[in-house]
Coordinates of C-alpha atoms in Angstrom, one line a residue:
L1 CA -0.1 -13.1 14.5
D2 CA -2.2 -16.2 16.7
W3 CA -0.9 -14.5 20.0
I4 CA -2.8 -11.6 18.4
R5 CA -5.4 -13.5 17.5
D6 CA -6.1 -15.5 19.8
R7 CA -6.6 -12.1 22.0
G8 CA -9.2 -11.1 19.9
L9 CA -7.2 -8.5 18.6
K10 CA -7.0 -7.1 15.5
V11 CA -3.6 -6.1 13.1
G12 CA -3.2 -2.7 11.0
A13 CA -1.2 -1.5 9.1
N14 CA -0.3 2.6 9.1
M15 CA 1.5 3.1 5.6
H16 CA 3.6 5.8 4.3
E17 CA 3.8 5.2 0.7
H18 CA 5.7 8.6 0.0
D19 CA 8.6 6.6 -2.0
G20 CA 5.9 5.2 -4.5
V21 CA 6.7 2.2 -5.9
S22 CA 10.2 0.5 -6.4
T23 CA 11.0 -2.1 -9.6
K24 CA 12.8 -4.3 -6.6
E25 CA 9.2 -4.4 -5.2
D26 CA 7.3 -7.8 -6.4
T27 CA 4.0 -5.9 -7.1
Y28 CA 6.1 -3.3 -9.3
D29 CA 5.2 -5.4 -12.5
A30 CA 1.5 -5.9 -12.0
V31 CA 1.6 -1.9 -10.7
C32 CA 3.5 -0.6 -13.7
K33 CA 0.7 -3.0 -16.1
A34 CA -2.4 -1.5 -14.5
L35 CA -0.9 1.8 -14.8
G36 CA 0.0 1.5 -18.6
C37 CA 4.1 2.5 -17.7
T38 CA 7.1 1.4 -19.7
P39 CA 9.3 -0.9 -16.8
G40 CA 12.3 0.5 -15.9
Q41 CA 11.9 3.5 -13.6
N42 CA 10.3 3.7 -10.1
I43 CA 6.4 4.7 -9.9
P44 CA 6.5 8.2 -8.1
F45 CA 3.9 8.4 -5.5
D46 CA 0.6 10.5 -6.7
L47 CA -2.6 9.8 -4.6
Y48 CA -4.0 12.4 -6.5
N49 CA -4.3 9.3 -9.8
R50 CA -7.1 7.6 -9.4
T51 CA -5.7 5.2 -11.3
Y52 CA -2.9 5.0 -9.3
A53 CA -4.3 4.9 -6.0
I54 CA -6.5 1.7 -6.8
A55 CA -3.8 0.4 -8.1
Q56 CA -2.1 0.8 -4.6
E57 CA -5.4 -0.9 -3.2
D58 CA -6.1 -3.7 -4.9
I59 CA -2.5 -4.6 -6.2
A60 CA -0.1 -3.8 -3.2
I61 CA -2.3 -3.5 -0.6
R62 CA -5.3 -6.3 -0.5
P63 CA -2.8 -9.2 -0.8
L64 CA -1.7 -8.7 2.9
E65 CA -5.3 -8.5 4.0
S66 CA -6.5 -11.4 6.4
T67 CA -8.4 -13.8 4.1
A68 CA -10.2 -17.4 5.4
E69 CA -6.8 -19.0 3.8
K70 CA -4.5 -16.5 5.6
Q71 CA -3.2 -14.2 8.4
G72 CA -2.6 -10.9 7.3
I73 CA -3.8 -7.1 7.9
D74 CA -7.6 -6.3 8.9
F75 CA -7.2 -2.8 8.2
S76 CA -5.2 -0.4 7.0
W77 CA -4.6 3.4 5.7
I78 CA -2.0 5.5 4.0
D79 CA -1.0 7.8 6.0
Y80 CA 0.8 10.0 3.5
Q81 CA 2.4 14.1 5.3
Q82 CA 5.4 15.3 3.6
G83 CA 6.0 19.0 4.8
E84 CA 3.6 22.0 4.0
R85 CA 3.0 21.3 0.4
D86 CA 1.1 18.1 -0.9
R87 CA 3.3 18.2 -4.3

């Protein structure tokens, strides 16, 4: 990232979160707790659920952002499109 930052560029991430949160992800337990889920199964993607959307933002995405202490992404967006129907 130093090479990119040295040129004054920003780092972005286009996320395709159609699979939701897998039990294998580092953030799984925290997202599960935020949603009040019983651990053990993948958490399906549901951006229509405000609690899920906030958990994704606060728990899964925010830790990837740049801070004074570490390099990371400067901006991101969820690009969710799975066919012609939204559910």
